CSV table of C-alpha atoms in Angstrom, one decimal:
chain,number,residue,atom,x,y,z
U,1,MET,CA,-28.6,-8.6,-12.2
U,2,LEU,CA,-25.4,-9.8,-10.6
U,3,ILE,CA,-24.1,-7.8,-7.6
U,4,THR,CA,-20.6,-9.0,-6.7
U,5,THR,CA,-19.2,-7.8,-3.4
U,6,PHE,CA,-16.0,-8.5,-1.4
U,7,GLY,CA,-14.5,-7.2,1.9
U,8,PRO,CA,-12.3,-8.4,4.7
U,9,PRO,CA,-14.0,-9.5,8.1
U,10,SER,CA,-14.4,-6.2,9.7
U,11,ALA,CA,-17.0,-3.9,11.2
U,12,PHE,CA,-17.2,-1.7,8.1
U,13,THR,CA,-17.6,-4.8,5.9
U,14,GLN,CA,-20.4,-6.2,8.0
U,15,TRP,CA,-22.1,-2.7,8.3
U,16,SER,CA,-21.8,-2.2,4.6
U,17,MET,CA,-23.2,-5.6,3.7
U,18,TYR,CA,-26.1,-5.1,6.1
U,19,LEU,CA,-26.9,-1.8,4.4
U,20,MET,CA,-26.7,-3.3,0.9
U,21,ARG,CA,-28.9,-6.2,1.7
U,22,ILE,CA,-31.6,-3.6,2.8
U,23,MET,CA,-31.0,-1.6,-0.3
U,24,THR,CA,-31.4,-4.5,-2.7
U,25,ASP,CA,-34.5,-5.8,-0.8
U,26,VAL,CA,-36.1,-2.3,-1.3
U,27,THR,CA,-35.0,-1.7,-4.9
U,28,LEU,CA,-34.7,-5.1,-6.5
U,29,ARG,CA,-36.8,-7.3,-4.1
U,30,ASP,CA,-36.4,-10.5,-6.0
U,31,VAL,CA,-32.9,-11.4,-4.9
U,32,ASP,CA,-30.9,-14.5,-4.1
U,33,TYR,CA,-28.1,-14.0,-1.4
U,34,PHE,CA,-25.2,-16.3,-1.1
U,35,ALA,CA,-21.6,-16.4,0.0
U,36,ALA,CA,-19.3,-18.8,-1.8
U,37,PRO,CA,-15.6,-18.6,-1.1
U,38,THR,CA,-14.6,-21.5,-3.4
U,39,ILE,CA,-15.4,-22.1,-7.0
U,40,GLU,CA,-17.2,-25.4,-6.3
U,41,GLU,CA,-19.6,-23.5,-3.8
U,42,LEU,CA,-20.0,-20.8,-6.4
U,43,ARG,CA,-21.1,-23.3,-9.0
U,44,ASN,CA,-23.5,-25.0,-6.6
U,45,ALA,CA,-25.0,-21.8,-5.5
U,46,TRP,CA,-25.4,-20.5,-9.0
U,47,ALA,CA,-27.1,-23.7,-10.1
U,48,SER,CA,-29.5,-23.5,-7.2
U,49,ARG,CA,-30.5,-19.9,-7.6
U,50,THR,CA,-34.3,-19.3,-8.0
U,51,ARG,CA,-34.6,-15.5,-8.4
U,52,GLN,CA,-33.9,-13.0,-10.9
U,53,HIS,CA,-31.1,-11.1,-9.1
U,54,VAL,CA,-28.0,-12.5,-7.4
U,55,PHE,CA,-26.2,-10.8,-4.5
U,56,TYR,CA,-22.8,-12.5,-4.0
U,57,PHE,CA,-20.4,-11.8,-1.1
U,58,SER,CA,-17.1,-13.3,0.0
U,59,ASP,CA,-14.6,-12.1,2.6
U,60,CYS,CA,-11.9,-14.6,1.5
U,61,PRO,CA,-12.4,-16.0,-2.0
U,62,GLU,CA,-10.0,-18.5,-3.6
U,63,TRP,CA,-8.3,-17.1,-6.7
U,64,ALA,CA,-10.5,-19.1,-9.1
U,65,VAL,CA,-13.6,-17.2,-7.9
U,66,VAL,CA,-11.9,-13.8,-8.4
U,67,ASP,CA,-10.7,-15.0,-11.8
U,68,VAL,CA,-14.2,-16.1,-12.9
U,69,PHE,CA,-15.7,-12.7,-12.1
U,70,GLN,CA,-12.8,-10.8,-13.7
U,71,ARG,CA,-12.9,-12.8,-16.9
U,72,ALA,CA,-16.8,-12.3,-17.0
U,73,GLY,CA,-16.1,-8.5,-16.9
U,74,ALA,CA,-18.5,-8.2,-14.1
U,75,PRO,CA,-18.5,-4.9,-12.0
U,76,ALA,CA,-17.4,-5.6,-8.4
U,77,LEU,CA,-17.5,-3.7,-5.1
U,78,VAL,CA,-14.9,-4.0,-2.4
U,79,VAL,CA,-15.4,-2.4,1.0
U,80,CYS,CA,-12.4,-2.0,3.2
U,81,GLU,CA,-10.9,-0.2,6.2
U,82,ASP,CA,-7.3,0.0,7.5
U,83,ALA,CA,-5.6,-3.2,8.2
U,84,ALA,CA,-5.0,-2.3,11.8
U,85,ASP,CA,-8.7,-1.8,12.3
U,86,ILE,CA,-9.4,-5.1,10.6
U,87,THR,CA,-7.0,-7.0,12.8
U,88,GLY,CA,-8.2,-5.4,16.0
U,89,PHE,CA,-11.8,-6.2,15.1
U,90,ILE,CA,-11.0,-9.9,14.4
U,91,VAL,CA,-9.2,-10.0,17.8
U,92,ARG,CA,-12.3,-8.8,19.7
U,93,GLU,CA,-15.1,-10.4,17.7
U,94,ARG,CA,-13.5,-13.9,17.3
U,95,SER,CA,-11.5,-13.9,20.6
U,96,MET,CA,-8.4,-14.6,18.4
U,97,THR,CA,-4.8,-14.1,19.4
U,98,TRP,CA,-3.1,-11.2,17.7
U,99,PRO,CA,-0.7,-13.3,15.6
U,100,TRP,CA,-3.7,-15.3,14.0
U,101,ALA,CA,-5.7,-12.2,13.6
U,102,VAL,CA,-2.8,-10.6,11.7
U,103,ARG,CA,-2.6,-13.7,9.5
U,104,LEU,CA,-6.3,-13.7,8.8
U,105,THR,CA,-6.2,-10.0,7.8
U,106,ASP,CA,-3.3,-10.7,5.5
U,107,GLN,CA,-5.1,-13.7,4.0
U,108,CYS,CA,-8.3,-11.8,3.3
U,109,LEU,CA,-6.7,-8.7,1.7
U,110,THR,CA,-4.2,-10.6,-0.3
U,111,ALA,CA,-6.9,-13.0,-1.6
U,112,ILE,CA,-8.6,-10.0,-3.3
U,113,ALA,CA,-5.4,-8.1,-4.3
U,114,ASP,CA,-6.3,-8.4,-8.1
U,115,LEU,CA,-9.5,-6.5,-7.6
U,116,PHE,CA,-8.1,-3.4,-6.1
U,117,ASP,CA,-6.4,-2.3,-9.4
U,118,ASP,CA,-9.2,-3.5,-11.6
U,119,LYS,CA,-11.0,-0.6,-13.2
U,120,ARG,CA,-14.3,-2.4,-13.0
U,121,THR,CA,-14.0,-2.4,-9.2
U,122,LEU,CA,-15.6,0.2,-7.0
U,123,VAL,CA,-13.6,0.4,-3.8
U,124,ILE,CA,-15.3,2.1,-0.8
U,125,HIS,CA,-13.0,2.8,2.1
U,126,ARG,CA,-14.2,3.6,5.6
U,127,SER,CA,-11.8,6.6,5.6
U,128,GLN,CA,-14.0,8.3,3.0
U,129,ARG,CA,-16.6,8.9,5.7
U,130,LEU,CA,-19.5,8.7,3.2
U,131,SER,CA,-23.0,9.7,3.9
U,132,PHE,CA,-25.7,7.2,3.5
U,133,GLU,CA,-26.9,8.9,0.4
U,134,THR,CA,-23.4,9.1,-1.2
U,135,PHE,CA,-22.9,5.4,-0.3
U,136,PHE,CA,-26.1,4.1,-1.7
U,137,ARG,CA,-26.0,6.3,-4.9
U,138,ALA,CA,-22.4,5.3,-5.6
U,139,ILE,CA,-23.4,1.6,-5.4
U,140,ALA,CA,-26.6,2.1,-7.4
U,141,ASP,CA,-24.6,3.8,-10.2
U,142,HIS,CA,-21.9,1.2,-10.2
U,143,PHE,CA,-24.3,-1.7,-10.6
U,144,SER,CA,-27.1,0.2,-12.5
U,145,ILE,CA,-29.6,-0.4,-9.7
U,146,PRO,CA,-32.6,2.0,-9.9
U,147,LEU,CA,-32.7,4.1,-6.8
U,148,THR,CA,-35.3,6.7,-6.2
U,149,ASN,CA,-35.6,9.3,-3.4
U,150,SER,CA,-38.5,7.4,-2.0
U,151,ASP,CA,-36.4,4.2,-2.1
U,152,LEU,CA,-33.7,5.9,0.0
U,153,VAL,CA,-36.3,7.1,2.6
U,154,GLU,CA,-37.6,3.5,2.8
U,155,ILE,CA,-34.0,2.0,3.1
U,156,LEU,CA,-33.2,4.4,6.0
U,157,SER,CA,-36.6,3.6,7.8
U,158,ARG,CA,-35.7,-0.1,7.6
U,159,ILE,CA,-32.3,0.5,9.0
U,160,ASP,CA,-33.7,2.4,12.0
U,161,ALA,CA,-37.4,2.2,12.7
U,162,ASP,CA,-37.2,5.3,14.9
U,163,HIS,CA,-36.5,7.4,11.7
U,164,SER,CA,-33.5,9.0,13.3
U,165,LEU,CA,-31.3,8.6,10.2
U,166,ASP,CA,-30.8,11.3,7.6
U,167,PRO,CA,-29.5,10.7,4.1
U,168,SER,CA,-26.8,13.3,4.7
U,169,MET,CA,-25.7,11.7,7.9
U,170,SER,CA,-22.3,9.9,8.0
U,171,MET,CA,-22.4,6.1,8.1
U,172,GLU,CA,-19.8,6.2,10.9
U,173,THR,CA,-21.8,7.1,13.9
U,174,PRO,CA,-24.5,4.4,13.6
U,175,LEU,CA,-21.7,1.9,12.9
U,176,LEU,CA,-20.1,2.5,16.2
U,177,SER,CA,-23.4,2.3,18.0
U,178,LYS,CA,-24.8,-0.8,16.3
U,179,TRP,CA,-21.5,-2.9,16.1
U,180,PRO,CA,-20.3,-3.7,19.7
U,181,HIS,CA,-16.8,-4.7,18.6
U,182,ALA,CA,-16.3,-1.7,16.4
U,183,ARG,CA,-13.9,1.0,17.4
U,184,ARG,CA,-13.2,4.5,16.2
U,185,GLU,CA,-11.2,4.5,13.0
U,186,GLY,CA,-7.5,4.3,13.9
U,187,TYR,CA,-8.1,2.8,17.3
U,188,GLY,CA,-8.4,-0.8,16.3
U,189,LEU,CA,-5.3,-2.0,18.1
U,190,ALA,CA,-5.6,0.4,21.1
U,191,ASP,CA,-5.9,-2.6,23.5
U,192,LEU,CA,-2.9,-4.3,22.3
U,193,ALA,CA,0.5,-4.1,23.9
U,194,THR,CA,2.6,-1.4,22.2
U,195,SER,CA,5.6,-3.8,21.9
U,196,ARG,CA,3.6,-5.9,19.4
U,197,ARG,CA,2.6,-3.1,17.1
U,198,PRO,CA,5.9,-2.8,15.1
U,199,ILE,CA,5.6,-6.5,14.3
U,200,ILE,CA,2.0,-6.1,13.1
U,201,GLU,CA,2.8,-2.9,11.2
U,202,ALA,CA,5.4,-4.9,9.1
U,203,ILE,CA,2.6,-7.1,7.8
U,204,HIS,CA,0.1,-4.2,7.5
U,205,ALA,CA,2.3,-1.9,5.5
U,206,PRO,CA,2.3,-3.8,2.2
U,207,LEU,CA,-1.4,-4.5,2.6
U,208,ARG,CA,-2.1,-0.7,2.6
U,209,GLU,CA,-0.3,-0.5,-0.7
U,210,ILE,CA,-2.3,-3.4,-2.2
U,211,VAL,CA,-5.6,-1.7,-1.1
U,212,ARG,CA,-4.4,1.4,-3.0
U,213,GLY,CA,-4.1,-0.8,-6.1
U,214,ARG,CA,-0.3,-0.9,-6.2
U,215,THR,CA,2.0,-3.8,-6.9
U,216,VAL,CA,4.2,-4.7,-3.9
U,217,ALA,CA,7.5,-6.3,-4.8
U,218,ARG,CA,8.9,-6.7,-1.3
U,219,HIS,CA,7.4,-8.1,2.1
U,220,LEU,CA,9.1,-8.3,5.4
U,221,TRP,CA,8.0,-11.3,7.6
U,222,PRO,CA,8.9,-10.6,11.2
U,223,ARG,CA,10.4,-13.6,13.0
U,224,GLU,CA,7.8,-13.3,15.7
U,225,LEU,CA,5.2,-14.6,13.1
U,226,PHE,CA,7.2,-17.9,13.1
U,227,ILE,CA,6.4,-20.6,15.6
U,228,PRO,CA,9.0,-22.5,17.8
U,229,GLY,CA,8.7,-26.2,17.2
U,230,GLY,CA,6.7,-27.9,20.0
U,231,ARG,CA,5.4,-24.6,21.3
U,232,PRO,CA,2.5,-23.6,19.1
U,233,GLU,CA,1.2,-20.9,21.5
U,234,GLU,CA,4.5,-19.0,21.5
U,235,VAL,CA,6.1,-16.5,19.2
U,236,LEU,CA,9.7,-16.7,18.0
U,237,ASP,CA,11.3,-13.8,19.9
U,238,LYS,CA,14.5,-15.5,21.1
U,239,PRO,CA,17.3,-17.8,19.9
U,240,ILE,CA,16.6,-21.5,19.4
U,241,ASP,CA,18.5,-23.9,21.7
U,242,LEU,CA,19.6,-26.7,19.4
U,243,VAL,CA,20.2,-29.2,22.2
U,244,GLY,CA,17.8,-32.2,21.8
U,245,PRO,CA,16.7,-34.8,19.2
U,246,ALA,CA,16.3,-34.4,15.6
U,247,ARG,CA,13.1,-32.4,15.1
U,248,CYS,CA,11.3,-29.5,13.5
U,249,ILE,CA,12.7,-26.4,15.2
U,250,VAL,CA,10.6,-23.6,13.7
U,251,TYR,CA,7.8,-23.2,11.3
U,252,GLY,CA,5.4,-20.6,9.9
U,253,PRO,CA,4.7,-17.8,9.3
U,254,TYR,CA,1.4,-18.8,7.6
U,255,LEU,CA,1.3,-15.5,5.7
U,256,HIS,CA,0.2,-14.9,2.1
U,257,LEU,CA,1.4,-13.5,-1.1
U,258,PRO,CA,-0.2,-12.3,-4.3
U,259,ARG,CA,0.2,-14.6,-7.3
U,260,GLY,CA,3.6,-14.9,-8.9
U,261,THR,CA,7.1,-16.1,-8.2
U,262,TRP,CA,8.8,-15.1,-4.9
U,263,ARG,CA,12.2,-15.4,-3.3
U,264,ALA,CA,12.4,-15.6,0.5
U,265,GLN,CA,15.8,-14.9,2.1
U,266,MET,CA,16.2,-16.3,5.5
U,267,ASN,CA,19.2,-15.2,7.5
U,268,PHE,CA,20.6,-17.2,10.6
U,269,THR,CA,23.2,-16.7,13.2
U,270,VAL,CA,24.7,-19.9,14.5
U,271,ASP,CA,26.8,-20.3,17.7
U,272,GLY,CA,28.4,-23.2,19.6
U,273,ASN,CA,27.5,-25.9,16.9
U,274,VAL,CA,30.9,-27.7,17.6
U,275,SER,CA,29.7,-31.1,16.8
U,276,GLY,CA,28.2,-30.1,13.5
U,277,ASN,CA,24.7,-30.6,12.1
U,278,GLN,CA,22.5,-30.2,9.1
U,279,ILE,CA,19.3,-28.3,8.7
U,280,GLU,CA,16.5,-29.2,6.3
U,281,ILE,CA,14.3,-26.4,4.9
U,282,ASP,CA,11.1,-26.8,3.0
U,283,VAL,CA,8.3,-24.6,1.7
U,284,PHE,CA,4.7,-25.6,1.9
U,285,GLN,CA,1.6,-24.1,0.2
U,286,ASN,CA,-1.0,-26.8,0.5
U,287,GLU,CA,1.7,-29.1,-0.7
U,288,GLN,CA,5.5,-29.2,-0.5
U,289,THR,CA,6.9,-26.9,-3.2
U,290,ASP,CA,10.7,-27.4,-2.6
U,291,ARG,CA,13.1,-28.8,0.0
U,292,ASN,CA,16.8,-28.9,0.6
U,293,THR,CA,19.4,-29.7,3.2
U,294,PHE,CA,22.3,-27.5,4.2
U,295,PRO,CA,25.1,-28.0,6.7
U,296,LEU,CA,25.2,-25.7,9.7
U,297,PRO,CA,28.5,-23.8,10.4
U,298,THR,CA,30.1,-24.1,13.8
U,299,ALA,CA,29.5,-20.4,14.4
U,300,GLY,CA,28.6,-17.3,12.2
U,301,ARG,CA,26.2,-16.1,9.7
U,302,PHE,CA,24.2,-18.4,7.3
U,303,ALA,CA,21.5,-17.7,4.8
U,304,ALA,CA,19.2,-19.6,2.5
U,305,LEU,CA,17.2,-18.4,-0.5
U,306,ALA,CA,13.9,-20.2,-1.2
U,307,THR,CA,12.1,-19.4,-4.5
U,308,PHE,CA,8.6,-20.6,-5.0
U,309,THR,CA,5.4,-19.8,-7.0
U,310,VAL,CA,2.1,-18.7,-5.6
U,311,HIS,CA,-0.8,-19.9,-7.5
U,312,ASP,CA,-3.6,-19.1,-5.0
U,313,PRO,CA,-3.1,-16.1,-2.6
U,314,ARG,CA,-5.6,-17.6,-0.2
U,315,ASP,CA,-3.3,-20.5,0.6
U,316,ALA,CA,-0.9,-19.9,3.5
U,317,ILE,CA,2.8,-20.3,3.0
U,318,GLN,CA,4.8,-22.3,5.5
U,319,ILE,CA,8.5,-22.5,5.9
U,320,ARG,CA,9.8,-25.4,8.0
U,321,LEU,CA,13.3,-25.8,9.5
U,322,MET,CA,14.2,-29.2,10.7
U,323,LEU,CA,17.3,-30.3,12.6
U,324,LYS,CA,18.4,-33.5,10.9
U,325,GLU,CA,20.4,-34.9,13.8
U,326,GLY,CA,20.2,-34.7,17.6
U,327,ALA,CA,22.4,-31.9,19.1
U,328,ILE,CA,24.3,-31.7,22.4
U,329,GLU,CA,25.1,-28.0,22.1
U,330,GLY,CA,24.6,-24.9,20.0
U,331,VAL,CA,22.0,-22.1,19.4
U,332,LEU,CA,20.4,-20.8,16.3
U,333,ASP,CA,19.0,-17.3,15.9
U,334,ILE,CA,16.8,-16.4,13.0
U,335,ASP,CA,16.4,-12.8,11.6
U,336,ASP,CA,13.3,-11.4,9.9
U,337,VAL,CA,12.6,-13.0,6.5
U,338,VAL,CA,12.7,-10.7,3.4
U,339,VAL,CA,10.4,-11.9,0.5
U,340,GLU,CA,10.8,-10.4,-3.0
U,341,ARG,CA,9.4,-11.1,-6.5
U,342,ALA,CA,11.8,-13.4,-8.3
U,343,GLY,CA,12.2,-15.6,-11.3
U,344,GLU,CA,13.1,-19.3,-11.2
U,345,THR,CA,12.1,-21.5,-8.3
U,346,GLY,CA,14.5,-23.5,-6.1
U,347,PHE,CA,16.7,-23.3,-3.1
U,348,THR,CA,20.1,-21.7,-2.8
U,349,ALA,CA,22.5,-21.6,0.2
U,350,VAL,CA,24.4,-18.4,0.8
U,351,SER,CA,27.4,-18.5,3.2
């Protein structure tokens, strides 16, 4: 039997996988457990398995792994909670800054986007507030795992040796008591400055649609997710002073998109560029996908459209803006970037 499971790095995912491991130990016993985010690791793990049953888990698989399981027609389980609770948990558990926690949430949910609208996928969301019995029986039915009442009693006794758990009890209360970095549902970002929450919400909003199994055609990338050149610990929350040598002036946002062709529109405001200059823009996703150079106006609005194809959602997208010549004056202000599904790839300048 193959039990295929996925879920972002969150308290609910860790709790669910802990429960499922106990469940399979009790009901199936002879189980190999492995996590393999890449197709090469999956092949190696599969070749080295020694037991009758296989329990597979990944929190951020490359697309080839998802494709293998989907083409095989294998049933899958995805456990999930709200994107804000995932991001908050990552901040606390990994001591990660909020921009990188947001990026990791985005990466992990986008990597499994194809699974959410697959009819062979059982999605269990923390908001369902399932009881232990409902949780275990739903999984048993989905994977055709035999589960008796005595099995259920044994599972609960292994979870808590004090026998304080009842099959009808919600999974939520023990989760909060056993996972130190867990928070009540909806309170994942309670410790974060309120000024940052609209920025994070712009990334989380389309992720919530993906989790519902819906296709998202438009994403907004806040400029604060871009990084000023030479200042990797900062966010881009003010205009860029062009004075200085030729250099990379901004890069990022290291966000992710589902497979397909996308068009990103970047809007700029330029002021005081009296001497003139040129800006080079390129798009990276593991490798450079396109590049072009445009003249900067002396002052006013300027926009560029970059169209590119995403082959593996797990790979971060980076847009780099490089000043081609040294500057003695001028400022450049960047708006949020709008990304929409598109057709042909390439760059277009829009005045």
